[in-house]
Amino acid sequence: MLHSDGHAEHPINGYFQLDGLNYRSSSPNNFDFVISPKLLQMKYNSVDDIVGKVYSMAKDQIGCRFLQKKFTEGAPEDIEKIFDEIKSHIVELMTDPFGNYLVQKLLEVCNEDQRMCILCTVTRKMGELFRISCDMHGTRAVQRVIETVQTAEQYSMIVSSLKPFVVALIKNVNGNHVAQRCLQHFPVEYSEFVIGAAIAHCVELATDRQGCCVLQKCLHHSDGDQKNRLMAEIAANSLALSQDQYGNYVVQFMLDQEVPWVTSNILYQLEGSYADLSMQKCSSNVVEKCVRLAGEEMRIRIIQELMCSPLLPHILQDPFGNYVIQTVLKECKGALRAAVMEAIRPHFTELRSSPFGKKVLSTILRK
């Protein structure tokens, strides 16, 4: 530290270990000394200058940035020299807060032999790639692996390593992103292990926070017989899924696809339960979507079921059911609307004294 009088004061109880990249100083003023990338560049002019230090640099923020820059600027022989020092530490670096960025950059510039070396390292031990995928840092590196592999052999290595753990992978807060990358970047024949798991474990995944998102991605990225099987499985379980905090989103997603046979199957599963479903937080949203998207014939049947239900007075004043009735009022017209009004009119007095009933009355007046 340089004082105004030009006097230089050395840090107390501090150290500057440039080679090990531990740059800090502990002083009475808690002054932190940081080495910038420019200063690091001044000390190390070439990759040859960092031989023997690459592994420790890879786990340091400044050192990692320096190495990434060398990947971008360096010749193939420079990449090879850096790779030789970290290849036996790939698994550890993929899960390191800074090292994972270096591995990601390496995957962008490495040759096919180096890529195969990385793949062999992370797939050699059963469950290793799954463990890395579920790590908050490792998941980024694995996603980059998936984005950069190109050959049938490489696809197969990843699939073989992840397939035994695919359900747990899909349900994991970090791992689910790896499963989604497989759907996005792998050819259909190699991504089917994710879709196959979605079909076999439909309810388990649809009722999971991460699983319901991956299930929707499976529907988006699949086609043909596989997609039809998945849609049929979801439709067959739509009554239970509609009442789940996550599963209801999957059912709504299916309805939004507006595939006639799928919509019909869902409506058939829910028939006879619309009154009960209307008074539940999650399933009331599904009922509203059914009213909006059903064909005219099926819409009439849904509305008639609601209007003839002994639960109608409760639905009208329910925190969730009132929204279903509002949707019904907006979607029906002519004779059907007249029938709905006839069913609701006897309850007007009760609705005027109910906070949720007033919302139904307000919708009637606006119409």
mmCIF file with all atom_site columns, C-alpha atoms in Angstrom, residues 31-110:
data_model
loop_
_atom_site.group_PDB
_atom_site.id
_atom_site.type_symbol
_atom_site.label_atom_id
_atom_site.label_alt_id
_atom_site.label_comp_id
_atom_site.label_asym_id
_atom_site.label_entity_id
_atom_site.label_seq_id
_atom_site.pdbx_PDB_ins_code
_atom_site.Cartn_x
_atom_site.Cartn_y
_atom_site.Cartn_z
_atom_site.occupancy
_atom_site.B_iso_or_equiv
_atom_site.pdbx_formal_charge
_atom_site.auth_seq_id
_atom_site.auth_comp_id
_atom_site.auth_asym_id
_atom_site.auth_atom_id
_atom_site.pdbx_PDB_model_num
ATOM 1  C CA . PHE A 1 31  ? -7.886  -4.487  2.603   1.00 0.00 ? 31  PHE A CA 1
ATOM 2  C CA . ASP A 1 32  ? -8.312  -7.150  -0.096  1.00 0.00 ? 32  ASP A CA 1
ATOM 3  C CA . PHE A 1 33  ? -5.663  -7.296  -2.791  1.00 0.00 ? 33  PHE A CA 1
ATOM 4  C CA . VAL A 1 34  ? -6.878  -8.719  -6.096  1.00 0.00 ? 34  VAL A CA 1
ATOM 5  C CA . ILE A 1 35  ? -4.717  -9.702  -9.049  1.00 0.00 ? 35  ILE A CA 1
ATOM 6  C CA . SER A 1 36  ? -6.358  -8.681  -12.308 1.00 0.00 ? 36  SER A CA 1
ATOM 7  C CA . PRO A 1 37  ? -6.232  -10.770 -15.490 1.00 0.00 ? 37  PRO A CA 1
ATOM 8  C CA . LYS A 1 38  ? -3.916  -8.146  -16.964 1.00 0.00 ? 38  LYS A CA 1
ATOM 9  C CA . LEU A 1 39  ? -1.371  -8.665  -14.182 1.00 0.00 ? 39  LEU A CA 1
ATOM 10 C CA . LEU A 1 40  ? -1.694  -12.409 -14.627 1.00 0.00 ? 40  LEU A CA 1
ATOM 11 C CA . GLN A 1 41  ? -1.043  -11.974 -18.346 1.00 0.00 ? 41  GLN A CA 1
ATOM 12 C CA . MET A 1 42  ? 2.092   -9.954  -17.521 1.00 0.00 ? 42  MET A CA 1
ATOM 13 C CA . LYS A 1 43  ? 3.450   -12.806 -15.392 1.00 0.00 ? 43  LYS A CA 1
ATOM 14 C CA . TYR A 1 44  ? 2.506   -15.620 -17.775 1.00 0.00 ? 44  TYR A CA 1
ATOM 15 C CA . ASN A 1 45  ? 3.182   -14.904 -21.427 1.00 0.00 ? 45  ASN A CA 1
ATOM 16 C CA . SER A 1 46  ? 2.506   -18.361 -22.845 1.00 0.00 ? 46  SER A CA 1
ATOM 17 C CA . VAL A 1 47  ? 0.956   -21.686 -21.974 1.00 0.00 ? 47  VAL A CA 1
ATOM 18 C CA . ASP A 1 48  ? 4.448   -23.035 -21.341 1.00 0.00 ? 48  ASP A CA 1
ATOM 19 C CA . ASP A 1 49  ? 4.691   -20.632 -18.388 1.00 0.00 ? 49  ASP A CA 1
ATOM 20 C CA . ILE A 1 50  ? 1.735   -22.279 -16.625 1.00 0.00 ? 50  ILE A CA 1
ATOM 21 C CA . VAL A 1 51  ? 2.716   -25.909 -17.083 1.00 0.00 ? 51  VAL A CA 1
ATOM 22 C CA . GLY A 1 52  ? 2.296   -27.644 -13.741 1.00 0.00 ? 52  GLY A CA 1
ATOM 23 C CA . LYS A 1 53  ? -0.095  -24.962 -12.472 1.00 0.00 ? 53  LYS A CA 1
ATOM 24 C CA . VAL A 1 54  ? -3.132  -25.524 -14.714 1.00 0.00 ? 54  VAL A CA 1
ATOM 25 C CA . TYR A 1 55  ? -5.179  -27.660 -12.300 1.00 0.00 ? 55  TYR A CA 1
ATOM 26 C CA . SER A 1 56  ? -4.947  -25.146 -9.433  1.00 0.00 ? 56  SER A CA 1
ATOM 27 C CA . MET A 1 57  ? -5.632  -22.253 -11.819 1.00 0.00 ? 57  MET A CA 1
ATOM 28 C CA . ALA A 1 58  ? -8.735  -24.008 -13.155 1.00 0.00 ? 58  ALA A CA 1
ATOM 29 C CA . LYS A 1 59  ? -10.344 -23.887 -9.693  1.00 0.00 ? 59  LYS A CA 1
ATOM 30 C CA . ASP A 1 60  ? -9.665  -20.178 -9.201  1.00 0.00 ? 60  ASP A CA 1
ATOM 31 C CA . GLN A 1 61  ? -11.886 -17.455 -10.634 1.00 0.00 ? 61  GLN A CA 1
ATOM 32 C CA . ILE A 1 62  ? -9.111  -15.359 -12.171 1.00 0.00 ? 62  ILE A CA 1
ATOM 33 C CA . GLY A 1 63  ? -7.046  -18.351 -13.213 1.00 0.00 ? 63  GLY A CA 1
ATOM 34 C CA . CYS A 1 64  ? -10.054 -19.992 -14.833 1.00 0.00 ? 64  CYS A CA 1
ATOM 35 C CA . ARG A 1 65  ? -10.748 -16.885 -16.902 1.00 0.00 ? 65  ARG A CA 1
ATOM 36 C CA . PHE A 1 66  ? -7.116  -16.752 -17.948 1.00 0.00 ? 66  PHE A CA 1
ATOM 37 C CA . LEU A 1 67  ? -7.238  -20.382 -19.124 1.00 0.00 ? 67  LEU A CA 1
ATOM 38 C CA . GLN A 1 68  ? -10.504 -19.819 -21.001 1.00 0.00 ? 68  GLN A CA 1
ATOM 39 C CA . LYS A 1 69  ? -8.860  -16.942 -22.812 1.00 0.00 ? 69  LYS A CA 1
ATOM 40 C CA . LYS A 1 70  ? -5.997  -19.232 -23.780 1.00 0.00 ? 70  LYS A CA 1
ATOM 41 C CA . PHE A 1 71  ? -8.536  -21.704 -25.194 1.00 0.00 ? 71  PHE A CA 1
ATOM 42 C CA . THR A 1 72  ? -9.977  -18.941 -27.344 1.00 0.00 ? 72  THR A CA 1
ATOM 43 C CA . GLU A 1 73  ? -6.635  -17.503 -28.481 1.00 0.00 ? 73  GLU A CA 1
ATOM 44 C CA . GLY A 1 74  ? -4.373  -20.524 -28.350 1.00 0.00 ? 74  GLY A CA 1
ATOM 45 C CA . ALA A 1 75  ? -3.255  -22.941 -31.001 1.00 0.00 ? 75  ALA A CA 1
ATOM 46 C CA . PRO A 1 76  ? -4.291  -26.639 -30.895 1.00 0.00 ? 76  PRO A CA 1
ATOM 47 C CA . GLU A 1 77  ? -1.003  -27.498 -29.192 1.00 0.00 ? 77  GLU A CA 1
ATOM 48 C CA . ASP A 1 78  ? -1.793  -25.011 -26.408 1.00 0.00 ? 78  ASP A CA 1
ATOM 49 C CA . ILE A 1 79  ? -5.202  -26.583 -25.906 1.00 0.00 ? 79  ILE A CA 1
ATOM 50 C CA . GLU A 1 80  ? -3.521  -29.994 -25.775 1.00 0.00 ? 80  GLU A CA 1
ATOM 51 C CA . LYS A 1 81  ? -1.081  -28.846 -23.085 1.00 0.00 ? 81  LYS A CA 1
ATOM 52 C CA . ILE A 1 82  ? -3.871  -27.492 -20.887 1.00 0.00 ? 82  ILE A CA 1
ATOM 53 C CA . PHE A 1 83  ? -6.024  -30.550 -21.555 1.00 0.00 ? 83  PHE A CA 1
ATOM 54 C CA . ASP A 1 84  ? -3.243  -32.935 -20.543 1.00 0.00 ? 84  ASP A CA 1
ATOM 55 C CA . GLU A 1 85  ? -3.084  -31.345 -17.092 1.00 0.00 ? 85  GLU A CA 1
ATOM 56 C CA . ILE A 1 86  ? -6.831  -31.376 -16.382 1.00 0.00 ? 86  ILE A CA 1
ATOM 57 C CA . LYS A 1 87  ? -8.081  -34.527 -18.113 1.00 0.00 ? 87  LYS A CA 1
ATOM 58 C CA . SER A 1 88  ? -7.625  -36.657 -14.990 1.00 0.00 ? 88  SER A CA 1
ATOM 59 C CA . HIS A 1 89  ? -9.555  -34.039 -12.969 1.00 0.00 ? 89  HIS A CA 1
ATOM 60 C CA . ILE A 1 90  ? -12.482 -33.561 -15.395 1.00 0.00 ? 90  ILE A CA 1
ATOM 61 C CA . VAL A 1 91  ? -15.145 -34.922 -13.033 1.00 0.00 ? 91  VAL A CA 1
ATOM 62 C CA . GLU A 1 92  ? -13.993 -32.728 -10.161 1.00 0.00 ? 92  GLU A CA 1
ATOM 63 C CA . LEU A 1 93  ? -13.757 -29.643 -12.377 1.00 0.00 ? 93  LEU A CA 1
ATOM 64 C CA . MET A 1 94  ? -17.233 -30.173 -13.837 1.00 0.00 ? 94  MET A CA 1
ATOM 65 C CA . THR A 1 95  ? -18.695 -29.788 -10.341 1.00 0.00 ? 95  THR A CA 1
ATOM 66 C CA . ASP A 1 96  ? -16.404 -26.923 -9.327  1.00 0.00 ? 96  ASP A CA 1
ATOM 67 C CA . PRO A 1 97  ? -17.868 -23.381 -9.125  1.00 0.00 ? 97  PRO A CA 1
ATOM 68 C CA . PHE A 1 98  ? -15.180 -22.097 -11.521 1.00 0.00 ? 98  PHE A CA 1
ATOM 69 C CA . GLY A 1 99  ? -13.828 -25.244 -13.123 1.00 0.00 ? 99  GLY A CA 1
ATOM 70 C CA . ASN A 1 100 ? -17.163 -26.058 -14.764 1.00 0.00 ? 100 ASN A CA 1
ATOM 71 C CA . TYR A 1 101 ? -16.824 -22.960 -16.941 1.00 0.00 ? 101 TYR A CA 1
ATOM 72 C CA . LEU A 1 102 ? -13.406 -24.107 -18.113 1.00 0.00 ? 102 LEU A CA 1
ATOM 73 C CA . VAL A 1 103 ? -14.787 -27.537 -19.042 1.00 0.00 ? 103 VAL A CA 1
ATOM 74 C CA . GLN A 1 104 ? -17.648 -25.889 -20.944 1.00 0.00 ? 104 GLN A CA 1
ATOM 75 C CA . LYS A 1 105 ? -15.182 -23.767 -22.908 1.00 0.00 ? 105 LYS A CA 1
ATOM 76 C CA . LEU A 1 106 ? -12.971 -26.801 -23.510 1.00 0.00 ? 106 LEU A CA 1
ATOM 77 C CA . LEU A 1 107 ? -15.905 -28.686 -25.051 1.00 0.00 ? 107 LEU A CA 1
ATOM 78 C CA . GLU A 1 108 ? -16.312 -25.862 -27.568 1.00 0.00 ? 108 GLU A CA 1
ATOM 79 C CA . VAL A 1 109 ? -12.726 -26.007 -28.825 1.00 0.00 ? 109 VAL A CA 1
ATOM 80 C CA . CYS A 1 110 ? -11.510 -29.564 -28.214 1.00 0.00 ? 110 CYS A CA 1
#
